[in-house]
PDB file of C-alpha atoms in Angstrom:
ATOM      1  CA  UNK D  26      20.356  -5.516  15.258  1.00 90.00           C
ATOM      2  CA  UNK D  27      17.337  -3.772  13.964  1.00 94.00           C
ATOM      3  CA  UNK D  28      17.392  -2.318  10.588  1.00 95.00           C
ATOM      4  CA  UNK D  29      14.996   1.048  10.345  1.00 95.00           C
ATOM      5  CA  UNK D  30      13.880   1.522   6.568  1.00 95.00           C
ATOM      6  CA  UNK D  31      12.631   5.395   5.934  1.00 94.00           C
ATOM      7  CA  UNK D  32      11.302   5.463   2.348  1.00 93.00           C
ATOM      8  CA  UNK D  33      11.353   9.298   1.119  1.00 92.00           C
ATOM      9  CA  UNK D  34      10.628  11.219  -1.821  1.00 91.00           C
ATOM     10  CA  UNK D  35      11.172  15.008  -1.993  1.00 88.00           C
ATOM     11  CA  UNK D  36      11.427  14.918   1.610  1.00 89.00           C
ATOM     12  CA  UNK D  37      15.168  17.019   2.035  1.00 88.00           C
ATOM     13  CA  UNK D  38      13.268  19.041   4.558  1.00 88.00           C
ATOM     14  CA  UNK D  39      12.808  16.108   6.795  1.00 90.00           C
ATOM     15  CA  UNK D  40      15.355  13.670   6.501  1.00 92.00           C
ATOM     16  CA  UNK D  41      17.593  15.508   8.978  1.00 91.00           C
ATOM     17  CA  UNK D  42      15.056  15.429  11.565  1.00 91.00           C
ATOM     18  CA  UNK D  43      14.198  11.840  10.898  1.00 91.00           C
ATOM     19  CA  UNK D  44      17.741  10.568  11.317  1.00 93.00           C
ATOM     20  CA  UNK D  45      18.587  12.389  14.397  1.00 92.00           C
ATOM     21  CA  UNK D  46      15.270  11.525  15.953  1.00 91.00           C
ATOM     22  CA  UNK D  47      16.089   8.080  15.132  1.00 93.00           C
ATOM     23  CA  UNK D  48      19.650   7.487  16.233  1.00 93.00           C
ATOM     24  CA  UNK D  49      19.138   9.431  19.617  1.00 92.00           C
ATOM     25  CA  UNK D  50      16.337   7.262  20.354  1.00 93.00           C
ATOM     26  CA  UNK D  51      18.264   3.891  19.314  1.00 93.00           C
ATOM     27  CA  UNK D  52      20.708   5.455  21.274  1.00 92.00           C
ATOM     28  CA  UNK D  53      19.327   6.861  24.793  1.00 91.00           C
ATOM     29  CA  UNK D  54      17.804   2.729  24.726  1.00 92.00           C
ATOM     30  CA  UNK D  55      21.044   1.072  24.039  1.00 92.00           C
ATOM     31  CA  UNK D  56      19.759  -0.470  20.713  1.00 91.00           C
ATOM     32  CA  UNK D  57      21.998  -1.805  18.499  1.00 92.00           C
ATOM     33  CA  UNK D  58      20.315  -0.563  15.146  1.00 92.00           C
ATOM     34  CA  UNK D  59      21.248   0.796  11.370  1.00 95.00           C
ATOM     35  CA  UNK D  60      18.938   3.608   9.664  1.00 95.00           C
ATOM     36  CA  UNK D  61      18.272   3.153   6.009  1.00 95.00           C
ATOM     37  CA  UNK D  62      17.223   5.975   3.850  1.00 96.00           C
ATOM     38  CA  UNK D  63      15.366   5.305   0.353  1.00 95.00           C
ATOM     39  CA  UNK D  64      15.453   7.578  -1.708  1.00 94.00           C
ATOM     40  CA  UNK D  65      12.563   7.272  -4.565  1.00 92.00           C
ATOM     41  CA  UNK D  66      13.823   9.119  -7.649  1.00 90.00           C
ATOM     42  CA  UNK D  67      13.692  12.749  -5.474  1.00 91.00           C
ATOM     43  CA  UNK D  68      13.020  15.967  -7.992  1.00 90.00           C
ATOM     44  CA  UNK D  69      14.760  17.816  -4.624  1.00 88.00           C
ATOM     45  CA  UNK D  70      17.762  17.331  -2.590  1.00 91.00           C
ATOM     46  CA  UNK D  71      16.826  14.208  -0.697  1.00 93.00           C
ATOM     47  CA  UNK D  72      19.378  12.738  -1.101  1.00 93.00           C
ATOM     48  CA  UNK D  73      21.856  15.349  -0.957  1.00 92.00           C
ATOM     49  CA  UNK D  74      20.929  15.444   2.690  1.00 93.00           C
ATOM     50  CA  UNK D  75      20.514  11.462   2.629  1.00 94.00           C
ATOM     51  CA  UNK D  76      24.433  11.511   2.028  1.00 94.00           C
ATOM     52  CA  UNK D  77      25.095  14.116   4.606  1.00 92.00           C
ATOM     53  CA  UNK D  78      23.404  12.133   7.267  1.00 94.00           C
ATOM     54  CA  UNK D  79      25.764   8.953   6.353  1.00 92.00           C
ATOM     55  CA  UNK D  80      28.684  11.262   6.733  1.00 92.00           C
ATOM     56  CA  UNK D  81      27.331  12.576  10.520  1.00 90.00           C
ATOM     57  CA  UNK D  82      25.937   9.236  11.797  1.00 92.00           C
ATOM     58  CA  UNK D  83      27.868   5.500  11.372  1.00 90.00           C
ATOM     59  CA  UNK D  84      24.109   4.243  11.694  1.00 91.00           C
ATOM     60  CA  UNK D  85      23.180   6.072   8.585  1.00 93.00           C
ATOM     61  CA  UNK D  86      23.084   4.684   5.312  1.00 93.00           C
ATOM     62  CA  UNK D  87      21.017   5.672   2.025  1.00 94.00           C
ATOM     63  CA  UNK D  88      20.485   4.689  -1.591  1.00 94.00           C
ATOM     64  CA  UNK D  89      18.768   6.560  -4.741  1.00 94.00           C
ATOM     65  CA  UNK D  90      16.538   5.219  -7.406  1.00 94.00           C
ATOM     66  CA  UNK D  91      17.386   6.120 -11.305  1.00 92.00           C
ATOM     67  CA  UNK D  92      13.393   7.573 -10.833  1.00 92.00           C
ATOM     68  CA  UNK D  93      10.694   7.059  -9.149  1.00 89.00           C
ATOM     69  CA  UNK D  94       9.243   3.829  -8.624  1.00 89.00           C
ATOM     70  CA  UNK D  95       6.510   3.946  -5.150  1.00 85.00           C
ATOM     71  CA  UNK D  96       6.553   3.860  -1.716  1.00 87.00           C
ATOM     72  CA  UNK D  97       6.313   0.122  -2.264  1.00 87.00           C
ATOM     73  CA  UNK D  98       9.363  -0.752  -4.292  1.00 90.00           C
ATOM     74  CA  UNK D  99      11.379   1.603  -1.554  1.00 92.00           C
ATOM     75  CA  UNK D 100       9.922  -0.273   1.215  1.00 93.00           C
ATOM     76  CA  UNK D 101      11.459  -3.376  -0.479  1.00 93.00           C
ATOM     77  CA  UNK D 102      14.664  -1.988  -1.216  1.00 93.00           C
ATOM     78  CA  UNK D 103      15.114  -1.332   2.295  1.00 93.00           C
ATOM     79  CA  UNK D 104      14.519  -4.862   2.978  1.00 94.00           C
ATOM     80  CA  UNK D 105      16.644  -6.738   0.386  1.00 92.00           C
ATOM     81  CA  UNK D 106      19.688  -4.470   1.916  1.00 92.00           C
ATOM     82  CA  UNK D 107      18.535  -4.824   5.361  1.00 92.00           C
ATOM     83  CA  UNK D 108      21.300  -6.341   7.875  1.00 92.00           C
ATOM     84  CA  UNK D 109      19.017  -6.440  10.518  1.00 91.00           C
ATOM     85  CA  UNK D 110      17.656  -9.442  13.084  1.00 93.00           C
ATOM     86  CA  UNK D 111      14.103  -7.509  12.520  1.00 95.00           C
ATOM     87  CA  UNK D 112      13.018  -4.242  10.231  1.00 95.00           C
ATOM     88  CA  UNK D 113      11.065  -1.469  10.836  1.00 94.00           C
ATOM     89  CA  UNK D 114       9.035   0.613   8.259  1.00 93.00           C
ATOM     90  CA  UNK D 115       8.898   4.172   9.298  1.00 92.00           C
ATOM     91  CA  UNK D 116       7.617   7.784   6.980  1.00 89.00           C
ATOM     92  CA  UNK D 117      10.399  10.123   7.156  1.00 89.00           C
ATOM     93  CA  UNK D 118       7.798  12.878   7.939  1.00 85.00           C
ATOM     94  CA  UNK D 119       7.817  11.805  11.096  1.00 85.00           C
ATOM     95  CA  UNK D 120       3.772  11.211  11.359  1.00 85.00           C
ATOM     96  CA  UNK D 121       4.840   7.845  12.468  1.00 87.00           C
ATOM     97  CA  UNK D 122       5.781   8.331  16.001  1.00 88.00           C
ATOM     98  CA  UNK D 123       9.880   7.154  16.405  1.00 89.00           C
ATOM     99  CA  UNK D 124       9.423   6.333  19.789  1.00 91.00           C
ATOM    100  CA  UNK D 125       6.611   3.626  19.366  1.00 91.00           C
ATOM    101  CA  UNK D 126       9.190   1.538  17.325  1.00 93.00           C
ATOM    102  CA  UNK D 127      10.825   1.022  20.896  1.00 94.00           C
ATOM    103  CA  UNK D 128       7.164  -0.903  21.789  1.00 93.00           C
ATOM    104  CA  UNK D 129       7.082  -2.416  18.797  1.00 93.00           C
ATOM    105  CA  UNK D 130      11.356  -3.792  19.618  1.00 94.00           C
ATOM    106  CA  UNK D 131      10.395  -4.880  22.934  1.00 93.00           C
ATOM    107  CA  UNK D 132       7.037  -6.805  21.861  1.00 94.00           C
ATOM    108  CA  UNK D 133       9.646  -8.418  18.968  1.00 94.00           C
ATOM    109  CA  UNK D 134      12.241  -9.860  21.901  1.00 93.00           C
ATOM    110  CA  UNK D 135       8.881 -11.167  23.755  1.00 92.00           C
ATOM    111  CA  UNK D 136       8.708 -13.420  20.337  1.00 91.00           C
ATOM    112  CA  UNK D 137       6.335 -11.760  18.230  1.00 93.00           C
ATOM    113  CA  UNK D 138       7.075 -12.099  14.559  1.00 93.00           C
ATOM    114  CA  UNK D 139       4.861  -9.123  13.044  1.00 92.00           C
ATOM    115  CA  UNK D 140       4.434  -5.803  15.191  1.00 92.00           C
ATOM    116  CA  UNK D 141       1.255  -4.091  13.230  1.00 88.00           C
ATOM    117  CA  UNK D 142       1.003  -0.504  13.645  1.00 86.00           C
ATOM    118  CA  UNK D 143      -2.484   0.215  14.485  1.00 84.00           C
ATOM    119  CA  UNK D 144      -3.725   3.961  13.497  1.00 81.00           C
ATOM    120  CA  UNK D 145      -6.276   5.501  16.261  1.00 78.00           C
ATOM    121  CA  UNK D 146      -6.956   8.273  14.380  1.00 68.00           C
ATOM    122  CA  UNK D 147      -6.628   9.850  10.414  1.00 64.00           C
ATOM    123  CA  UNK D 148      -5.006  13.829   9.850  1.00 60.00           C
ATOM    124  CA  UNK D 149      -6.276  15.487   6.543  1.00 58.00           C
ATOM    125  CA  UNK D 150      -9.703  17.473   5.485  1.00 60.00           C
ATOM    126  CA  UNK D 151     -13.066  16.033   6.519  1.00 65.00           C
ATOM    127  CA  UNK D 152     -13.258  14.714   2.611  1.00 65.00           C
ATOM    128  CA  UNK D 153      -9.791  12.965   2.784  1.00 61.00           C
ATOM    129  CA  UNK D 154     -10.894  11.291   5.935  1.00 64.00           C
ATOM    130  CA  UNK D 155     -14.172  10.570   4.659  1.00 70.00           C
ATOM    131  CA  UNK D 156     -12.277   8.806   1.125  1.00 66.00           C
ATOM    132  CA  UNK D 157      -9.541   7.496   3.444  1.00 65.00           C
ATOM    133  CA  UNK D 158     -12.219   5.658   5.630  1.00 68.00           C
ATOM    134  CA  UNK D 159     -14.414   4.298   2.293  1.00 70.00           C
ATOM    135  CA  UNK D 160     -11.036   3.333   0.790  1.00 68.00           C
ATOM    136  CA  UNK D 161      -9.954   1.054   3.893  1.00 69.00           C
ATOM    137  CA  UNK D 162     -13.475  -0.486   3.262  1.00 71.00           C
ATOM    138  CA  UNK D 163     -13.517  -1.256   0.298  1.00 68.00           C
ATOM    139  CA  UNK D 164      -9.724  -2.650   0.683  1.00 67.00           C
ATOM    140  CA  UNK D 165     -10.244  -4.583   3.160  1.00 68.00           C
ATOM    141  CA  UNK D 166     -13.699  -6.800   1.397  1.00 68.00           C
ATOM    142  CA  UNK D 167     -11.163  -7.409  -1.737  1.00 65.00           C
ATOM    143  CA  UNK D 168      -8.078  -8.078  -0.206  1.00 61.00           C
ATOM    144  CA  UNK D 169      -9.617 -10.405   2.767  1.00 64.00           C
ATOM    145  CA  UNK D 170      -8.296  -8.568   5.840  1.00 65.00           C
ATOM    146  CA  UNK D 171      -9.290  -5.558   8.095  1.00 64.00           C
ATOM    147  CA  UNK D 172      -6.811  -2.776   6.157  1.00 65.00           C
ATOM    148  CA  UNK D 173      -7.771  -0.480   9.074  1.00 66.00           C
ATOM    149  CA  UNK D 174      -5.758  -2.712  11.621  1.00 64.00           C
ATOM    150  CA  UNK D 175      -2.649  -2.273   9.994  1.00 73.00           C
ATOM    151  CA  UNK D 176      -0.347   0.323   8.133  1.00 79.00           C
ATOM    152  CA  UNK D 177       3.436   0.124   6.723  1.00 82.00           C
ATOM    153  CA  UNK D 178       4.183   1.346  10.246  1.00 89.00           C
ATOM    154  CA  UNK D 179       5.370  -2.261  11.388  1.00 92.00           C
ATOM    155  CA  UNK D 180       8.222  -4.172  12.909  1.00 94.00           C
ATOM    156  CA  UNK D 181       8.825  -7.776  10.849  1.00 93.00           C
ATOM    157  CA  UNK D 182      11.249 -10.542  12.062  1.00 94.00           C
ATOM    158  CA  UNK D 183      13.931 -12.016   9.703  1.00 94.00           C
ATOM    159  CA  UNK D 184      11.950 -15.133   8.856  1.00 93.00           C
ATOM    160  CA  UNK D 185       9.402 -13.045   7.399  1.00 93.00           C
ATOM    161  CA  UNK D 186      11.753 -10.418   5.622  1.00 94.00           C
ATOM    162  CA  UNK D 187      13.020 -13.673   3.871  1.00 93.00           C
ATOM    163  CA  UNK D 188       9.592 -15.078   3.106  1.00 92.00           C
ATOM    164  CA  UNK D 189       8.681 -11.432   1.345  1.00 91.00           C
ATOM    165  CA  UNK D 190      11.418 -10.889  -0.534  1.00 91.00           C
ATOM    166  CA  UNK D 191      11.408 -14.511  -1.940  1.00 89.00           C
ATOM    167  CA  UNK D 192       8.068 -13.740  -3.226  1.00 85.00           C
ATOM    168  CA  UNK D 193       9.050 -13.612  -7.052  1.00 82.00           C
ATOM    169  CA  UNK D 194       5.915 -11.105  -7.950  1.00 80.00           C
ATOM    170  CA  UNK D 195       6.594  -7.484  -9.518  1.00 78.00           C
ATOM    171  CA  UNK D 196       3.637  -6.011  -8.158  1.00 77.00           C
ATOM    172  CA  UNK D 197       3.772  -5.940  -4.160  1.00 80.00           C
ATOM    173  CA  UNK D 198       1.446  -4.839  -1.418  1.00 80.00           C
ATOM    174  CA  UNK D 199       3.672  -4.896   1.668  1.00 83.00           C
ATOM    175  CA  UNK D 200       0.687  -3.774   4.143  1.00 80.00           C
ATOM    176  CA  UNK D 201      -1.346  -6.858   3.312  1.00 77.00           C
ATOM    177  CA  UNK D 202       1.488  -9.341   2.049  1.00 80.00           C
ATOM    178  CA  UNK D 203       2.775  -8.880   6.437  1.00 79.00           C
ATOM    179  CA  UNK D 204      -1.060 -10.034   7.686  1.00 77.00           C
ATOM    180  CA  UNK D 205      -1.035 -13.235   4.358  1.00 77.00           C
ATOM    181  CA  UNK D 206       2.869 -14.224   5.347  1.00 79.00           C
ATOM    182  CA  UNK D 207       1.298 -15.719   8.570  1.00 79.00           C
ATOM    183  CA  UNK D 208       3.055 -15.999  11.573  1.00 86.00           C
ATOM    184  CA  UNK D 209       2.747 -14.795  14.494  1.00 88.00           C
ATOM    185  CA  UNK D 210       1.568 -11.302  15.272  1.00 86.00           C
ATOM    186  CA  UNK D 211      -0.099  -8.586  17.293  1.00 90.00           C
ATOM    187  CA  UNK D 212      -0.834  -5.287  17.529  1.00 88.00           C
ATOM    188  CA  UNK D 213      -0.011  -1.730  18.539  1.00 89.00           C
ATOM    189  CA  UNK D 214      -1.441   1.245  18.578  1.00 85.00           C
ATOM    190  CA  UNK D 215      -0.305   4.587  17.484  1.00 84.00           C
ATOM    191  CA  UNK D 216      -1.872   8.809  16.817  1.00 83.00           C
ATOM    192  CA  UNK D 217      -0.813   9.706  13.618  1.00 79.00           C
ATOM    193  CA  UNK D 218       1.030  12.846  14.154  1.00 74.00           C
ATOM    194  CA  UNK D 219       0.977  16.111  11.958  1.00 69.00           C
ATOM    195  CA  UNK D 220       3.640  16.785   9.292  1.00 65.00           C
ATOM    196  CA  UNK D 221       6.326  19.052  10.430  1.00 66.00           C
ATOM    197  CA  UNK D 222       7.409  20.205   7.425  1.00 66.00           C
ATOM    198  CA  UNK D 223       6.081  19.445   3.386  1.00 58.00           C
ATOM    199  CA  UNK D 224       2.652  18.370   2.706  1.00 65.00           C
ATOM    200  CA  UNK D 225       1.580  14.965   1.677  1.00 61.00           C
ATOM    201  CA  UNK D 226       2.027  12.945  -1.087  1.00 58.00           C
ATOM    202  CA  UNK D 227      -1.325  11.613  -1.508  1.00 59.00           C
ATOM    203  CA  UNK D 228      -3.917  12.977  -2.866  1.00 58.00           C
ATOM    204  CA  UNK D 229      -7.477  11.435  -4.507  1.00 63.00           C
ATOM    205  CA  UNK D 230      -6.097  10.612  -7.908  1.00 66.00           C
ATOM    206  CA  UNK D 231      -2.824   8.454  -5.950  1.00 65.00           C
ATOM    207  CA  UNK D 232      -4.877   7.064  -3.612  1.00 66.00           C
ATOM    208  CA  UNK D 233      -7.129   5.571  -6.238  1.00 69.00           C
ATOM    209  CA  UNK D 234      -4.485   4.887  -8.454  1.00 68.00           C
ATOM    210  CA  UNK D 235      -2.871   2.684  -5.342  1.00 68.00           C
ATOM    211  CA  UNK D 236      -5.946   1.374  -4.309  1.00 68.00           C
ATOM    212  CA  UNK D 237      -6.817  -0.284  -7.809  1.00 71.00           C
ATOM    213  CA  UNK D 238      -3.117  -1.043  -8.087  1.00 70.00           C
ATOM    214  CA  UNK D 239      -3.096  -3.122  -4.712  1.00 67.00           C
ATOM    215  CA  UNK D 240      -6.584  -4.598  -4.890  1.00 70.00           C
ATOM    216  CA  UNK D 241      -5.910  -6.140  -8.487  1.00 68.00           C
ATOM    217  CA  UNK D 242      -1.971  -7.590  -7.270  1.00 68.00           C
ATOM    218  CA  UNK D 243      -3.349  -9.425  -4.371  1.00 67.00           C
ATOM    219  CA  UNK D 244      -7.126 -10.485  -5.574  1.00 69.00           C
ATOM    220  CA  UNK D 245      -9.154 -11.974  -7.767  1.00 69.00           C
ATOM    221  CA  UNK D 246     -12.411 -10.603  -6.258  1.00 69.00           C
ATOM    222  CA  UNK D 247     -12.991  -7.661  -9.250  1.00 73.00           C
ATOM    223  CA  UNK D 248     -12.788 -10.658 -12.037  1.00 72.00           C
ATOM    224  CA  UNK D 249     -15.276 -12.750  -9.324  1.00 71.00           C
ATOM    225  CA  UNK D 250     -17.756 -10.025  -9.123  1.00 74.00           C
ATOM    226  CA  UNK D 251     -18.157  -9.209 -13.060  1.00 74.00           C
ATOM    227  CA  UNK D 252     -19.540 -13.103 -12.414  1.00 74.00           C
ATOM    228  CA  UNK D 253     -21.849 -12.109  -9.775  1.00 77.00           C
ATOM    229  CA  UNK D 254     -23.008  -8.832 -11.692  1.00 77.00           C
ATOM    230  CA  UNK D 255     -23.548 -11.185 -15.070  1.00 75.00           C
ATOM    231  CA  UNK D 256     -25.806 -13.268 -13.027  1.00 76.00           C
ATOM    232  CA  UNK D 257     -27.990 -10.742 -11.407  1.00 78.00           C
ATOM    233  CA  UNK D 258     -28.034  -8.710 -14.653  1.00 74.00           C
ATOM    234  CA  UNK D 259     -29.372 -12.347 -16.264  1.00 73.00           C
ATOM    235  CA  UNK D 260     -31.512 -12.721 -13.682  1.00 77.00           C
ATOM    236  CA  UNK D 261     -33.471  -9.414 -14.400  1.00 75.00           C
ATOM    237  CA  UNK D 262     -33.303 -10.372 -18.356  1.00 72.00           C
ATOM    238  CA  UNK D 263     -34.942 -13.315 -17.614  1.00 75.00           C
ATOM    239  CA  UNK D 264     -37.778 -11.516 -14.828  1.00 76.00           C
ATOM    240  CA  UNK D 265     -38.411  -8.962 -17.512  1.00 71.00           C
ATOM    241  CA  UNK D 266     -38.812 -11.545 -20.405  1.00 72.00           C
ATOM    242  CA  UNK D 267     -41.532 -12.981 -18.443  1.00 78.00           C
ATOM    243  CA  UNK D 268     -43.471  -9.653 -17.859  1.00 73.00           C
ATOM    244  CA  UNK D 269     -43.034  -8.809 -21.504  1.00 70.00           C
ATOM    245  CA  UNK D 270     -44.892 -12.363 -22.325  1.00 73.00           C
ATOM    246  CA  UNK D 271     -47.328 -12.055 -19.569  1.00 76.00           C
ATOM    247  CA  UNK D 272     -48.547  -8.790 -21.408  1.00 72.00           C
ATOM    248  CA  UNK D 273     -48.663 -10.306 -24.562  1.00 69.00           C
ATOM    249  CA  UNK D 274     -51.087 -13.326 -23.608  1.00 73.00           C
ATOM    250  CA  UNK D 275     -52.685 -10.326 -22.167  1.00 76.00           C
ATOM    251  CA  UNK D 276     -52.909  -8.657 -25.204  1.00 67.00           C
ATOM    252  CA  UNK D 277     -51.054  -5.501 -24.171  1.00 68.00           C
ATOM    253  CA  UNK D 278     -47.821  -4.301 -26.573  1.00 62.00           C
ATOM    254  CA  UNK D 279     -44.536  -3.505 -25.294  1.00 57.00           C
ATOM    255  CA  UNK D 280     -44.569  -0.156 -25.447  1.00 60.00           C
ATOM    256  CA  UNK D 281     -42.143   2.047 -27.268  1.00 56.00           C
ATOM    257  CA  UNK D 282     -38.110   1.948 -27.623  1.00 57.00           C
ATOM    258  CA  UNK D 283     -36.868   4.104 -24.259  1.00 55.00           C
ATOM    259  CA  UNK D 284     -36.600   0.364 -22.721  1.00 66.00           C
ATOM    260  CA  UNK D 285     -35.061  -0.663 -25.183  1.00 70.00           C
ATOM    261  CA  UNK D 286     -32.387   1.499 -25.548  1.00 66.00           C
ATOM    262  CA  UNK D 287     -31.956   1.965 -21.860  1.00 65.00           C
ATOM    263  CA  UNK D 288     -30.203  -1.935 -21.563  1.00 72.00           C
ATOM    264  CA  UNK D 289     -28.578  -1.782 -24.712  1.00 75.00           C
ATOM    265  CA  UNK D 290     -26.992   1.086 -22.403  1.00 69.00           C
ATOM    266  CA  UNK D 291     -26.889  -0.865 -19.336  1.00 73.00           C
ATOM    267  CA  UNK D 292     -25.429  -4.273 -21.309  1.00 77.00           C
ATOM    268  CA  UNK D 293     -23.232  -2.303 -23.399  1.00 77.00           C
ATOM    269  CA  UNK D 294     -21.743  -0.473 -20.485  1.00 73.00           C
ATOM    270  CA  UNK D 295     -21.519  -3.442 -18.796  1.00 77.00           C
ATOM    271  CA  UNK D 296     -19.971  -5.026 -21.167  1.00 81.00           C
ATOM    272  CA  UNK D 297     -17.165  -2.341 -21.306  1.00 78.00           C
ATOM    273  CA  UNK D 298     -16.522  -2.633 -17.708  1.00 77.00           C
ATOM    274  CA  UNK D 299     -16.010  -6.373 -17.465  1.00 80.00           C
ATOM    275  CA  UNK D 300     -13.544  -5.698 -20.224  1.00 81.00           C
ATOM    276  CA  UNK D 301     -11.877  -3.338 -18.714  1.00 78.00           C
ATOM    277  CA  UNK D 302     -11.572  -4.852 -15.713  1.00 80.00           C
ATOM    278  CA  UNK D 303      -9.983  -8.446 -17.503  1.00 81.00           C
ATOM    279  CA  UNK D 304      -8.240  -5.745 -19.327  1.00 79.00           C
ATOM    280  CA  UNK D 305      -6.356  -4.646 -16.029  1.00 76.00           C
ATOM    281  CA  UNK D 306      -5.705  -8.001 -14.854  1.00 79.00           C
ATOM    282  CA  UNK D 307      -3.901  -8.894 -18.298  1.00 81.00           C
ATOM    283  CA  UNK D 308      -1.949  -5.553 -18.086  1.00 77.00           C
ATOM    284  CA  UNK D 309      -0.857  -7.075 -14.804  1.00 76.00           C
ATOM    285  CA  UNK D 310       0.378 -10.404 -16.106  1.00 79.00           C
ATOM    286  CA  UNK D 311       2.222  -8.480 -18.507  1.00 75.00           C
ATOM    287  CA  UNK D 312       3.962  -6.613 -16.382  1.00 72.00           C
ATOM    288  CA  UNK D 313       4.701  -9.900 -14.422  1.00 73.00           C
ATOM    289  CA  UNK D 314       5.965 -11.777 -17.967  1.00 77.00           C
ATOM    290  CA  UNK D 315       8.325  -9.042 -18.787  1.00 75.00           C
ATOM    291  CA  UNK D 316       9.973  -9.657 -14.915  1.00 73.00           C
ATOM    292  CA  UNK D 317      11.328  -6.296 -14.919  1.00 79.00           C
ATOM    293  CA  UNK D 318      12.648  -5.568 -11.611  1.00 83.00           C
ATOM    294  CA  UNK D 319      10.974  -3.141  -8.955  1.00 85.00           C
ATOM    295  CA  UNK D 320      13.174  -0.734  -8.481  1.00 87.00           C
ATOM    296  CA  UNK D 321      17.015   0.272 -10.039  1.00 90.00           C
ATOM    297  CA  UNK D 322      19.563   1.632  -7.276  1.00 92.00           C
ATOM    298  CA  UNK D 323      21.386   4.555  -9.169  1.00 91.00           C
ATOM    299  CA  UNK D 324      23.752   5.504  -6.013  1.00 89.00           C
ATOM    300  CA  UNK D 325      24.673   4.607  -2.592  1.00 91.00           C
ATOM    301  CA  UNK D 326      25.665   6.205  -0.140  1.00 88.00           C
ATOM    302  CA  UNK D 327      28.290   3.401   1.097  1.00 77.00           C
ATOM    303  CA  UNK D 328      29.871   2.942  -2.440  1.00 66.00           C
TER     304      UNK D 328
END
């Protein structure tokens, strides 16, 4: 069976659409499947029509968070209650295209573990794409894999469904925890479609909220470079010592306090950073050490 996990917050516009797309396409290719609906603390009636959907389709199931926790803890939620042989992760807004999850099905019974969705193109202004395409860069140095060759559109096999959710960490990154599980994969690609009804989610502040939020849960790299930058900032201590006692077997002063002041600026900022980046990472392990759980289930729709 294939289990079909559709996060969705304030999405009651779309979730109708979703689940009929869905279930005629399961059905019109004789695929045994189940459609699970997570709702992520909705200020709308998502899951008002989440419920409706369970009543119209046996396929159909849904469950509501007490408030809204991220796209991540949903995706997770729809894994731990997952029934499935293999899971799909698909946007309720339907920019995912339903019908490549057929592909994705077929390339699963041909014994591939991982099916990454692969986007060929971004929607959004010229300055989103531009962000979007800098963001995936920068992602993908820290985290150690090409972010741009995979999405939470996917298809995962059991085995690794079991190997994520035994992970015992608060703090997840499905996209990139898929390509570090390991086995066997491959690719597929897919045109992000346009909304057909809402607008998105995301915007700059989220985007950098979840980038910073992802980066420092799966890498070390930001506490590695405050290393590097220490050492290059030494490095020009030590260049500009020498110049300063060059001049003075010269017999030339330094000259004035502007230098000066300008790297007590520079160290002092500096400083700051590196502290607030160890800052973060400590917020993190607090947030581990407290081992609150990712997500509370208020309702379901099969209780």
């Amino acid at each position: 069976m294939l289990s079909i996990i559709i996060p969705a917050y304030n999405e009651e516009l779309n979730v109708s659409l979703a689940a009929e797309a869905v279930t005629s396409l399961m059905k019109s290719n004789l695929i045994e499947s189940e459609i699970i609906f997570v709702d992520d603390g909705s200020k709308d009636k998502t899951y008002d029509e989440i419920c409706k959907m369970a009543k119209a389709f046996d396929n159909v199931r849904g469950m509501s968070f007490s408030r809204n926790f991220g796209k991540e803890a949903a995706i997770f939620a729809g894994l731990e209650n997952a029934k499935g042989d293999c899971a799909a992760v698909l946007d309720c807004d339907l920019q995912f295209p339903p019908e490549k999850i057929i592909e994705m099905y077929t390339l699963w019974q041909e014994g591939y573990e991982v099916v990454e969705g692969v986007k060929t193109n971004q929607n959004g202004s010229l300055m989103y794409k531009l962000f979007a395409k800098s963001f995936y860069k920068i992602m993908s140095k820290f985290v150690g894999c090409d972010m741009q060759e995979t999405s939470d559109f996917k298809l995962i096999d059991r085995k690794v469904i079991d190997a994520l959710l035994s992970l015992p960490e608060r703090n997840t990154f499905f996209r990139a925890l898929s390509f570090w599980s390991g086995f066997k994969s491959t690719k597929l690609e897919f045109k992000v479609e346009d909304r057909v009804n809402g607008k998105s989610k995301w915007d700059l502040s989220k985007l950098t909220k979840y980038a910073v939020t992802n980066i420092t849960s799966f890498t070390t790299a930001p506490l590695q470079a405050i290393t590097v930058f220490g050492l290059i900032l030494l490095c020009f201590m030590f260049v500009l010592a020498i110049e300063t006692l060059v001049r003075y077997l010269c017999g030339y002063n330094a000259e004035g306090f502007t230098t000066v002041i300008l790297l007590l600026l520079l160290i002092g900022g500096s400083i700051m950073m590196a502290l607030g980046i160890i800052g973060y990472y400590i917020a993190r392990i607090y947030e581990e050490v407290k081992g609150r759980p990712k997500y509370i289930i208020s309702k379901k729709t099969d209780e």
